[in-house]
């Protein structure tokens, strides 16, 4: 990745923002605080109780696709831990919890007329009922990337228009079964990722590399499917159920490298339009952003193609799609500096990325504690929210994802950098609300450490640490739990003294949890070694799978365990 050292731009005058200043104040009454997760990332139970396979089950079982060849087979075992996890949410005093329904768990082949899996319905019924009993509003995503494998194999998944009807049938079933209790529906989570990483680069399931076409085609069908589901709700359920249907889009902010250079300003705008605007513009205005039509169209002509690689909507489709959003979900994590770059078209190597004619840069001084792509740039959040306000007619917004990961494989519950990230990002959201942006709720991402797609378990986003090496997948609060809890109970940031106090206390408390967890880890590793001594044949397999991460900390635990084994043998 290119790295450019720059001082942060100072010209943002929507708000006369001063990057350094922290705003003390509270959120509007009724603001909804939440946390989230998704089915494949947390549920586990991948082949239990009649669930069908999803593209992620199949993809993660292929060697070489996921870090350390991890899978979501058991993940956090959330399927078996409804009550445990809801008690964590209660402890945080969450107003809402965002989760997704695994399509193949309730319709194993993806085709409703084939079979509906009652056990799957029961699981989500139970989850929803327990949330409501605990006064936690469910915000439910219908598609968080786990397409039924059969639909991928038979039709090519989102490359095929037939997904629109299959998805609509699935959504309709969810409205029928759960809509009496669920009032916030999200059709798709982060369709950008589905299209680009699933069908263009192939880093995500189903792993297709259809450069230059695959992403645009997948996105086209997803937008149509979203609109159809919104209309289904609007005509068949809204009157009775009185709920809302939105979509959750992700978007990094793009800031021009040189704010006095018109080409950079346009390139930064293009970056955001090709990201968030690709989906938001059709949904709010009926068609793709003009700049996408111009750039992809021109490059297609230069390639010698008769038509643009960006598909087109008919006039009927445009009016059908326009306005199909009761609220907009925004998933936001980071920002890039953007500069103009000519990517000349070639016959063979065109892609979504080269269509944009730009380069992405980062400031090496931006903190990046976890995922390689995730730099902490809080001011970008406020800019993105203001962009949404001005571009799409100030819609109601739920922030559906925001948070930061850590890479450490050693246990670390004292996540000061996450506290800092949440503090600053939530503060920029507060400033955006003062700018007039209609943000109605915020979802910390994520409640638990979980399966992080192609990164496996190597990146931990959770407020709660999950010990994946222990079969019971115990959860431990990180310091950020204490901090977020205070933000929620104060509905914002009352004053400097208190906020500093929260931070200090959170970090004080975590060191004792850290010790507890380390002791527990040591105990369970020693117990495994003992089992190995007594029953070498049966326990050997477990040992091999449980001790997978040769980090300094696991090695030191192992050495102490081997010593223990040695001492025990000598005593016998
Ligand atoms: C967006 C995805 O929707 C979510 O599932 C994932 O955990 C985060 N990005 C972080 O990578």
Coordinates of C-alpha atoms and ligand atoms in Angstrom, one line a residue:
X1 CA 0.0 0.0 0.0
X2 CA 1.2 3.5 -0.8
X3 CA 1.8 5.6 2.2
X4 CA 1.9 9.4 2.1
X5 CA 2.8 11.6 5.0
X6 CA 0.5 14.5 5.2
X7 CA -0.9 16.9 7.8
X8 CA -4.6 16.5 8.1
X9 CA -6.6 18.9 6.0
X10 CA -8.1 21.8 7.8
X11 CA -10.7 23.2 5.4
X12 CA -13.8 21.3 6.3
X13 CA -16.3 24.1 6.7
X14 CA -19.6 22.3 6.8
X15 CA -19.0 22.4 10.5
X16 CA -15.9 24.5 11.0
X17 CA -14.5 21.3 12.4
X18 CA -11.4 21.4 14.5
X19 CA -10.0 17.9 14.4
X20 CA -8.4 18.1 17.8
X21 CA -11.4 19.3 19.8
X22 CA -13.5 16.9 21.8
X23 CA -17.2 17.9 22.1
X24 CA -18.8 17.2 25.5
X25 CA -22.5 16.8 25.3
X26 CA -25.3 14.2 25.1
X27 CA -27.2 12.5 22.3
X28 CA -30.9 13.2 21.6
X29 CA -33.3 11.5 23.9
X30 CA -34.3 8.1 22.6
X31 CA -31.0 7.6 20.8
X32 CA -30.5 3.8 20.4
X33 CA -27.3 2.2 21.6
X34 CA -26.4 -1.3 20.4
X35 CA -23.9 -3.9 19.4
X36 CA -23.9 -6.4 16.7
X37 CA -22.7 -9.6 15.1
X38 CA -23.7 -11.8 12.2
X39 CA -24.8 -15.4 11.7
X40 CA -21.8 -17.0 10.1
X41 CA -19.4 -15.1 12.2
X42 CA -20.9 -16.1 15.5
X43 CA -23.4 -18.9 15.5
X44 CA -21.3 -22.0 14.8
X45 CA -23.6 -25.1 14.5
X46 CA -22.9 -25.0 10.8
X47 CA -24.4 -28.4 10.1
X48 CA -26.8 -28.8 13.0
X49 CA -30.6 -29.2 13.2
X50 CA -31.2 -29.4 9.5
X51 CA -29.2 -26.3 8.4
X52 CA -28.2 -26.3 4.8
X53 CA -24.7 -25.3 3.6
X54 CA -23.9 -21.7 2.8
X55 CA -21.2 -20.5 0.4
X56 CA -19.1 -19.6 3.4
X57 CA -19.3 -23.1 4.8
X58 CA -18.0 -24.4 1.5
X59 CA -15.4 -21.6 0.9
X60 CA -13.9 -21.8 4.4
X61 CA -13.4 -25.6 4.1
X62 CA -11.2 -25.1 1.0
X63 CA -7.6 -25.0 1.9
X64 CA -5.8 -21.8 1.6
X65 CA -8.8 -19.4 1.5
X66 CA -8.8 -18.4 5.2
X67 CA -6.0 -17.5 7.6
X68 CA -4.7 -20.7 9.2
X69 CA -7.5 -22.6 7.4
X70 CA -10.0 -21.6 10.1
X71 CA -13.7 -22.0 9.6
X72 CA -16.9 -20.8 11.2
X73 CA -17.9 -24.3 12.0
X74 CA -18.2 -23.6 15.7
X75 CA -17.1 -20.0 16.0
X76 CA -18.6 -18.5 19.2
X77 CA -21.2 -21.3 19.5
X78 CA -23.7 -18.5 19.6
X79 CA -26.4 -20.9 18.5
X80 CA -26.2 -22.5 21.9
X81 CA -25.6 -19.4 24.0
X82 CA -28.7 -17.2 23.5
X83 CA -29.2 -16.6 27.2
X84 CA -25.5 -16.1 28.0
X85 CA -25.1 -13.5 25.2
X86 CA -28.2 -11.7 26.1
X87 CA -27.0 -11.3 29.7
X88 CA -23.8 -9.7 28.3
X89 CA -26.1 -7.3 26.4
X90 CA -28.1 -6.6 29.5
X91 CA -25.0 -5.8 31.4
X92 CA -24.0 -3.3 28.7
X93 CA -27.6 -1.9 28.9
X94 CA -28.0 -2.1 25.1
X95 CA -31.1 -0.7 23.5
X96 CA -30.7 -2.9 20.4
X97 CA -28.8 -5.9 19.2
X98 CA -28.1 -6.4 15.5
X99 CA -27.9 -9.9 14.2
X100 CA -28.5 -11.7 10.9
X101 CA -30.6 -14.7 9.9
X102 CA -28.7 -17.4 8.1
X103 CA -30.8 -18.1 5.0
X104 CA -29.8 -21.8 4.7
X105 CA -30.6 -22.3 8.4
X106 CA -34.3 -21.7 7.7
X107 CA -34.4 -22.6 4.0
X108 CA -31.6 -25.3 3.5
X109 CA -31.5 -25.2 -0.3
X110 CA -32.4 -21.5 -0.5
X111 CA -35.6 -22.4 -2.4
X112 CA -38.6 -22.0 -0.1
X113 CA -40.8 -24.5 -2.0
X114 CA -38.1 -27.2 -1.4
X115 CA -38.3 -27.2 2.4
X116 CA -38.5 -24.8 5.4
X117 CA -36.5 -25.9 8.4
X118 CA -38.7 -25.5 11.5
X119 CA -35.7 -25.9 13.9
X120 CA -34.1 -22.9 12.3
X121 CA -37.3 -20.9 12.7
X122 CA -37.4 -22.0 16.4
X123 CA -33.8 -20.8 17.0
X124 CA -34.5 -17.2 15.7
X125 CA -37.9 -17.2 17.5
X126 CA -36.2 -17.9 20.7
X127 CA -33.5 -15.3 20.1
X128 CA -36.0 -12.6 19.3
X129 CA -38.3 -13.5 22.2
X130 CA -35.4 -13.4 24.7
X131 CA -34.2 -10.1 23.4
X132 CA -37.6 -8.6 23.7
X133 CA -38.1 -9.9 27.2
X134 CA -34.9 -8.1 28.1
X135 CA -36.1 -4.9 26.5
X136 CA -33.5 -5.1 23.7
X137 CA -34.8 -4.3 20.2
X138 CA -33.8 -6.7 17.5
X139 CA -32.4 -5.2 14.3
X140 CA -32.3 -8.0 11.8
X141 CA -30.2 -8.4 8.7
X142 CA -31.6 -10.8 6.1
X143 CA -28.4 -11.2 4.1
X144 CA -25.0 -11.0 5.9
X145 CA -23.2 -12.9 3.1
X146 CA -24.3 -16.6 3.7
X147 CA -26.0 -17.5 0.4
X148 CA -27.3 -21.1 0.3
X149 CA -24.6 -23.1 -1.5
X150 CA -27.2 -24.7 -3.8
X151 CA -28.1 -21.4 -5.3
X152 CA -24.5 -20.7 -6.0
X153 CA -23.9 -24.1 -7.6
X154 CA -27.1 -24.1 -9.7
X155 CA -27.3 -20.5 -10.8
X156 CA -24.0 -18.8 -10.1
X157 CA -25.4 -16.9 -7.0
X158 CA -25.6 -13.2 -7.4
X159 CA -24.5 -13.3 -11.0
X160 CA -27.9 -14.6 -11.8
X161 CA -31.1 -12.5 -11.8
X162 CA -33.1 -15.5 -10.4
X163 CA -31.7 -14.6 -6.9
X164 CA -34.1 -11.7 -6.8
X165 CA -37.1 -14.0 -6.4
X166 CA -35.5 -16.6 -4.2
X167 CA -34.3 -13.8 -1.9
X168 CA -37.7 -12.2 -1.9
X169 CA -39.4 -15.5 -0.9
X170 CA -36.9 -15.9 2.0
X171 CA -37.5 -12.3 3.1
X172 CA -41.2 -12.8 2.9
X173 CA -41.0 -15.9 5.1
X174 CA -39.0 -13.9 7.6
X175 CA -41.6 -11.1 7.7
X176 CA -44.3 -13.8 8.1
X177 CA -42.6 -15.6 10.9
X178 CA -40.8 -12.9 12.8
X179 CA -42.4 -9.6 11.6
X180 CA -44.9 -9.5 14.5
X181 CA -41.9 -8.8 16.8
X182 CA -39.1 -7.5 14.5
X183 CA -39.6 -3.9 13.4
X184 CA -36.2 -3.0 11.9
X185 CA -35.2 -5.0 8.9
X186 CA -32.0 -4.7 6.9
X187 CA -32.1 -6.4 3.5
X188 CA -28.4 -6.6 2.7
X189 CA -25.3 -6.0 4.8
X190 CA -22.4 -4.3 2.9
X191 CA -23.3 -5.4 -0.6
X192 CA -20.0 -3.7 -1.8
X193 CA -18.1 -6.5 -0.2
X194 CA -20.4 -9.2 -1.6
X195 CA -20.0 -7.8 -5.1
X196 CA -16.3 -6.8 -5.1
X197 CA -14.7 -9.5 -2.8
X198 CA -17.1 -12.3 -3.7
X199 CA -17.3 -11.9 -7.5
X200 CA -14.4 -9.6 -8.5
X201 CA -11.4 -10.4 -6.4
X202 CA -12.5 -13.7 -5.1
X203 CA -11.1 -13.1 -1.6
X204 CA -14.5 -13.9 -0.1
X205 CA -17.1 -16.6 -0.8
X206 CA -18.0 -17.7 -3.4
X207 CA -14.4 -16.8 -4.5
X208 CA -15.2 -15.9 -8.1
X209 CA -12.7 -13.7 -10.0
X210 CA -14.8 -12.1 -12.7
X211 CA -12.8 -8.9 -13.1
X212 CA -14.4 -5.9 -14.6
X213 CA -17.9 -7.4 -14.8
X214 CA -18.6 -9.7 -11.8
X215 CA -19.0 -7.0 -9.2
X216 CA -21.2 -4.8 -11.3
X217 CA -23.5 -7.6 -12.2
X218 CA -23.8 -8.9 -8.6
X219 CA -24.5 -5.4 -7.4
X220 CA -27.2 -4.9 -10.1
X221 CA -29.0 -8.0 -8.9
X222 CA -28.6 -7.1 -5.2
X223 CA -30.1 -3.6 -5.8
X224 CA -33.1 -5.2 -7.6
X225 CA -33.5 -7.8 -4.8
X226 CA -33.4 -5.1 -2.2
X227 CA -36.0 -3.0 -3.9
X228 CA -38.3 -6.1 -4.4
X229 CA -38.1 -7.0 -0.7
X230 CA -38.9 -3.4 0.3
X231 CA -42.0 -3.4 -2.0
X232 CA -43.0 -6.8 -0.6
X233 CA -42.9 -5.4 2.9
X234 CA -44.6 -2.2 1.8
X235 CA -47.5 -3.8 0.1
X236 CA -48.0 -7.0 2.2
X237 CA -46.8 -6.3 5.7
X238 CA -46.3 -2.7 6.6
X239 CA -49.8 -1.8 7.5
X240 CA -50.1 -4.7 9.9
X241 CA -46.6 -4.9 11.3
X242 CA -45.6 -1.2 11.1
X243 CA -41.9 -1.9 10.7
X244 CA -39.1 -0.3 8.7
X245 CA -37.0 -1.8 5.9
X246 CA -33.5 -0.4 5.1
X247 CA -30.2 -1.5 3.8
X248 CA -26.7 -1.4 5.5
X249 CA -24.1 0.1 3.2
X250 CA -20.4 0.4 4.1
X251 CA -18.3 3.3 3.1
X252 CA -14.8 4.5 3.9
X253 CA -14.4 8.3 3.7
X254 CA -12.2 9.6 0.9
X255 CA -10.3 12.9 1.5
X256 CA -8.5 14.6 -1.3
X257 CA -4.7 14.5 -0.9
X258 CA -4.4 18.1 -2.2
X259 CA -7.4 20.1 -1.4
X260 CA -6.4 22.8 -3.8
X261 CA -6.2 20.4 -6.7
X262 CA -9.5 20.0 -8.6
X263 CA -8.4 16.6 -9.9
X264 CA -7.8 15.2 -6.4
X265 CA -11.1 16.7 -5.2
X266 CA -12.9 14.9 -8.0
X267 CA -11.0 11.7 -7.4
X268 CA -12.0 11.7 -3.7
X269 CA -15.6 12.3 -4.7
X270 CA -15.3 9.4 -7.2
X271 CA -13.9 7.1 -4.5
X272 CA -17.0 7.7 -2.3
X273 CA -19.4 7.4 -5.2
X274 CA -17.9 4.1 -6.4
X275 CA -18.2 2.8 -2.8
X276 CA -21.3 4.1 -1.0
X277 CA -22.9 5.9 -3.9
X278 CA -22.9 2.8 -6.1
X279 CA -25.8 1.4 -3.9
X280 CA -27.2 4.5 -2.2
X281 CA -27.7 6.6 -5.4
X282 CA -30.0 4.1 -7.1
X283 CA -31.9 3.5 -3.9
X284 CA -32.4 7.2 -3.1
X285 CA -32.4 8.7 -6.7
X286 CA -33.2 5.8 -9.0
X287 CA -29.9 5.3 -10.9
X288 CA -26.2 4.8 -10.6
X289 CA -24.0 7.9 -9.8
X290 CA -23.4 9.8 -13.1
X291 CA -19.6 9.6 -12.5
X292 CA -19.8 5.8 -12.4
X293 CA -21.8 5.7 -15.6
X294 CA -19.3 8.1 -17.2
X295 CA -16.1 6.3 -16.1
X296 CA -17.1 2.7 -16.6
X297 CA -18.9 3.6 -19.9
X298 CA -15.8 5.4 -21.3
X299 CA -13.4 2.7 -20.3
X300 CA -15.7 0.0 -21.8
X301 CA -15.7 1.9 -25.1
X302 CA -11.9 2.3 -25.0
X303 CA -11.7 -1.5 -24.5
X304 CA -13.7 -2.0 -27.6
X305 CA -16.9 -3.2 -25.9
X306 CA -20.2 -2.3 -27.5
X307 CA -21.9 -1.6 -24.2
X308 CA -20.8 -0.4 -20.7
X309 CA -19.7 -3.1 -18.2
X310 CA -21.9 -1.2 -15.8
X311 CA -25.5 -2.5 -16.4
X312 CA -28.4 -0.1 -16.9
X313 CA -31.8 0.1 -15.3
X314 CA -34.9 0.6 -17.4
X315 CA -37.1 3.6 -16.7
X316 CA -39.6 1.3 -14.9
X317 CA -36.8 -0.2 -12.8
X318 CA -35.5 3.2 -11.9
X319 CA -38.9 4.3 -10.5
X320 CA -39.4 1.0 -8.8
X321 CA -36.0 1.2 -7.0
X322 CA -36.1 4.9 -6.1
X323 CA -37.1 5.5 -2.5
X324 CA -36.9 2.0 -1.3
X325 CA -35.3 2.8 2.0
X326 CA -37.0 3.6 5.3
X327 CA -33.7 4.1 7.0
X328 CA -30.1 3.9 5.9
X329 CA -27.7 1.6 7.7
X330 CA -24.1 2.8 7.6
X331 CA -21.1 0.6 8.4
X332 CA -18.0 2.7 8.7
X333 CA -14.5 1.9 10.0
X334 CA -11.8 4.0 8.3
X335 CA -10.7 6.7 5.8
X336 CA -8.3 7.1 2.9
X337 CA -6.5 10.0 1.2
X338 CA -7.3 10.0 -2.5
X339 CA -5.4 11.3 -5.4
X340 CA -6.1 11.2 -9.1
X341 CA -4.3 8.6 -11.1
X342 CA -4.8 7.6 -14.7
X343 CA -5.4 3.9 -15.2
X344 CA -5.4 3.4 -18.9
X345 CA -7.9 0.8 -20.1
X346 CA -6.4 -2.5 -21.3
X347 CA -8.1 -5.4 -23.1
X348 CA -7.3 -7.8 -20.3
X349 CA -6.9 -6.2 -16.9
X350 CA -9.9 -3.9 -16.3
X351 CA -11.5 -4.0 -13.0
X352 CA -13.7 -2.1 -10.6
X353 CA -10.5 -0.7 -9.1
X354 CA -8.9 0.6 -12.3
X355 CA -12.3 2.0 -13.5
X356 CA -12.0 4.7 -10.8
X357 CA -8.8 6.3 -11.9
X358 CA -7.5 7.0 -8.4
X359 CA -4.9 6.0 -5.8
X360 CA -5.6 5.4 -2.1
X361 CA -3.1 6.6 0.4
X362 CA -2.8 6.6 4.2
X363 CA -1.1 8.8 6.7
X364 CA 1.4 6.6 8.5
X365 CA 0.7 8.6 11.7
X366 CA -2.8 7.3 11.8
X367 CA -3.1 4.6 14.5
X368 CA -3.7 1.1 13.1
X369 CA -3.9 -1.4 16.0
X370 CA -5.5 -4.3 14.2
X371 CA -6.7 -5.1 10.6
X372 CA -4.2 -3.9 8.0
X373 CA -6.8 -1.8 6.3
X374 CA -8.2 -0.2 9.5
X375 CA -6.6 3.2 10.4
X376 CA -8.3 5.2 13.1
X377 CA -9.4 8.5 11.5
X378 CA -12.4 9.7 13.5
X379 CA -12.9 13.0 11.6
X380 CA -13.7 11.0 8.4
X381 CA -16.8 9.6 10.1
X382 CA -18.3 13.0 10.5
X383 CA -17.6 13.9 6.9
X384 CA -19.1 10.7 5.6
X385 CA -22.3 11.3 7.7
X386 CA -22.5 14.8 6.4
X387 CA -22.1 13.5 2.9
X388 CA -25.0 11.2 3.4
X389 CA -27.1 14.0 4.7
X390 CA -26.5 16.3 1.7
X391 CA -26.5 13.6 -1.0
X392 CA -29.5 11.6 0.0
X393 CA -31.9 14.1 1.5
X394 CA -31.0 13.7 5.1
X395 CA -32.4 10.2 5.7
X396 CA -32.7 8.5 9.0
X397 CA -29.5 6.7 9.7
X398 CA -28.6 3.8 11.9
X399 CA -24.8 3.3 12.3
X400 CA -24.9 -0.5 11.8
X401 CA -21.1 -1.1 12.2
X402 CA -18.3 0.8 13.8
X403 CA -15.4 -0.5 15.7
X404 CA -11.8 -1.6 15.6
X405 CA -9.8 -4.9 15.8
X406 CA -6.7 -6.0 17.4
X407 CA -4.2 -8.5 16.0
X408 CA -2.7 -9.8 19.2
X409 CA -3.0 -13.6 19.6
X410 CA -1.9 -13.3 23.2
X411 CA -4.8 -12.5 25.6
X412 CA -5.2 -8.7 26.0
X413 CA -8.3 -7.4 27.7
X414 CA -6.9 -4.0 28.4
X415 CA -7.9 -2.5 25.1
X416 CA -7.1 1.1 25.6
X417 CA -6.8 1.8 21.9
X418 CA -10.3 0.5 21.4
X419 CA -11.6 2.8 24.1
X420 CA -9.8 5.7 22.3
X421 CA -11.3 4.6 18.9
X422 CA -14.9 4.4 20.3
X423 CA -14.5 7.6 22.2
X424 CA -13.4 9.6 19.2
X425 CA -15.6 8.0 16.6
X426 CA -18.7 8.3 18.8
X427 CA -17.8 11.9 19.5
X428 CA -17.5 12.7 15.7
X429 CA -21.0 11.1 15.3
X430 CA -22.3 13.4 18.0
X431 CA -20.8 16.4 16.2
X432 CA -22.5 15.1 13.0
X433 CA -25.8 15.1 14.8
X434 CA -25.2 18.7 15.8
X435 CA -24.5 19.4 12.1
X436 CA -28.1 18.2 11.5
X437 CA -27.4 14.6 10.4
X438 CA -30.3 12.3 11.4
X439 CA -28.4 9.6 13.2
X440 CA -30.9 7.6 15.2
X441 CA -28.8 4.8 16.6
X442 CA -25.2 3.4 16.9
X443 CA -24.1 -0.2 16.7
X444 CA -20.7 -1.1 18.2
X445 CA -19.0 -3.7 16.0
X446 CA -18.9 -6.2 17.5
X447 CA -20.3 -7.7 20.7
X448 CA -18.0 -10.6 20.5
X449 CA -14.7 -11.6 18.9
X450 CA -15.8 -13.8 16.0
X451 CA -14.9 -15.3 12.7
X452 CA -13.5 -12.5 10.7
X453 CA -14.1 -13.9 7.1
X454 CA -10.8 -14.5 5.2
X455 CA -8.8 -13.4 8.3
X456 CA -10.3 -16.2 10.3
X457 CA -9.9 -15.6 14.1
X458 CA -6.7 -13.5 13.7
X459 CA -8.5 -10.2 14.0
X460 CA -10.6 -9.6 17.1
X461 CA -13.3 -6.9 16.9
X462 CA -15.2 -7.8 20.1
X463 CA -16.1 -5.8 23.1
X464 CA -15.9 -9.3 24.7
X465 CA -12.9 -11.5 24.2
X466 CA -13.8 -15.1 23.2
X467 CA -11.4 -17.9 24.1
X468 CA -11.7 -19.9 20.9
X469 CA -9.3 -22.6 22.0
X470 CA -11.6 -23.6 24.8
X471 CA -14.5 -25.8 23.6
X472 CA -17.0 -23.8 25.7
X473 CA -16.0 -20.6 24.0
X474 CA -16.1 -18.5 27.2
X475 CA -16.5 -14.7 26.9
X476 CA -14.5 -12.2 29.0
X477 CA -15.1 -8.4 29.0
X478 CA -12.4 -6.2 27.6
X479 CA -11.9 -2.8 29.2
X480 CA -13.9 -1.2 26.3
X481 CA -17.1 -2.9 27.8
X482 CA -16.8 -0.7 30.9
X483 CA -16.2 2.4 28.8
X484 CA -19.1 1.8 26.3
X485 CA -21.4 1.0 29.2
X486 CA -20.7 4.5 30.7
X487 CA -21.3 6.2 27.3
X488 CA -24.6 4.4 27.1
X489 CA -25.7 5.1 30.6
X490 CA -24.8 8.8 30.2
X491 CA -26.2 8.9 26.7
X492 CA -23.0 10.7 25.6
X493 CA -20.1 12.5 27.2
X494 CA -21.1 14.6 30.2
X495 CA -17.8 16.4 30.9
X496 CA -14.0 15.9 30.7
X497 CA -13.5 14.9 34.3
X498 CA -16.0 12.1 34.2
X499 CA -15.0 10.7 30.8
X500 CA -11.3 10.6 31.8
X501 CA -12.5 8.8 35.0
X502 CA -14.4 6.2 33.0
X503 CA -11.2 5.5 31.0
X504 CA -9.1 5.2 34.0
X505 CA -11.5 2.9 35.8
X506 CA -12.0 0.7 32.8
X507 CA -8.3 0.1 32.4
X508 CA -7.9 -0.6 36.2
X509 CA -10.6 -3.2 36.1
X510 CA -9.3 -5.1 33.1
X511 CA -6.0 -6.1 34.6
X512 CA -7.7 -8.3 37.1
X513 CA -9.8 -9.9 34.4
X514 CA -6.6 -10.4 32.4
X515 CA -5.1 -12.4 35.2
X516 CA -8.2 -14.4 35.6
X517 CA -8.3 -15.3 31.9
X518 CA -4.6 -16.1 31.8
X519 CA -5.0 -18.4 34.8
X520 CA -8.0 -20.1 33.2
X521 CA -6.1 -20.6 29.9
X522 CA -3.2 -22.1 31.8
X523 CA -5.6 -24.4 33.7
X524 CA -7.3 -25.7 30.6
X525 CA -4.0 -26.3 28.8
X526 CA -2.7 -28.2 31.8
X527 CA -5.9 -30.2 31.9
X528 CA -5.5 -31.1 28.3
X529 CA -2.0 -32.3 28.9
X530 CA -3.2 -34.4 31.8
X531 CA -5.8 -35.9 29.6
X532 CA -3.1 -36.7 27.1
X533 CA -1.2 -38.6 29.7
X534 CA -4.1 -40.6 30.8
X535 CA -5.7 -41.3 27.4
X536 CA -3.2 -40.7 24.7
X537 CA -5.2 -42.1 21.9
X538 CA -8.4 -40.2 22.2
X539 CA -7.1 -36.9 23.4
X540 CA -4.3 -36.5 20.9
X541 CA -6.6 -35.2 18.2
X542 CA -8.0 -32.5 20.4
X543 CA -4.6 -31.4 21.4
X544 CA -3.6 -31.0 17.8
X545 CA -6.6 -28.8 16.9
X546 CA -6.6 -26.8 20.1
X547 CA -3.0 -25.8 20.2
X548 CA -2.9 -24.1 16.8
X549 CA -1.3 -20.7 17.4
X550 CA 2.4 -20.8 18.0
X551 CA 2.7 -17.4 19.6
X552 CA 5.0 -16.5 22.4
X553 CA 2.2 -16.7 24.9
X554 CA 0.9 -20.1 23.9
X555 CA 4.4 -21.5 23.8
X556 CA 5.1 -20.3 27.3
X557 CA 1.8 -21.9 28.5
X558 CA 2.9 -25.1 26.8
X559 CA 6.3 -25.1 28.4
X560 CA 4.8 -24.7 31.9
X561 CA 2.3 -27.5 31.1
X562 CA 5.1 -29.8 29.9
X563 CA 7.0 -29.1 33.1
X564 CA 3.9 -30.0 35.0
X565 CA 3.5 -33.3 33.1
X566 CA 7.2 -34.1 33.9
X567 CA 6.7 -33.4 37.6
X568 CA 3.6 -35.5 37.7
X569 CA 5.3 -38.4 36.0
X570 CA 8.1 -38.2 38.5
X571 CA 5.7 -38.3 41.4
X572 CA 4.0 -41.5 40.0
Ligands
LIG1 C1 -17.9 -5.4 7.6 C2 -18.6 -6.7 7.7 O1 -20.0 -6.5 7.5 C3 -18.4 -7.4 9.0 O2 -19.0 -8.7 9.0 C4 -17.0 -7.4 9.4 O3 -16.9 -8.1 10.7 C5 -16.4 -6.0 9.5 N1 -16.6 -5.4 8.1 C6 -15.0 -6.0 9.9 O4 -14.2 -6.5 9.0

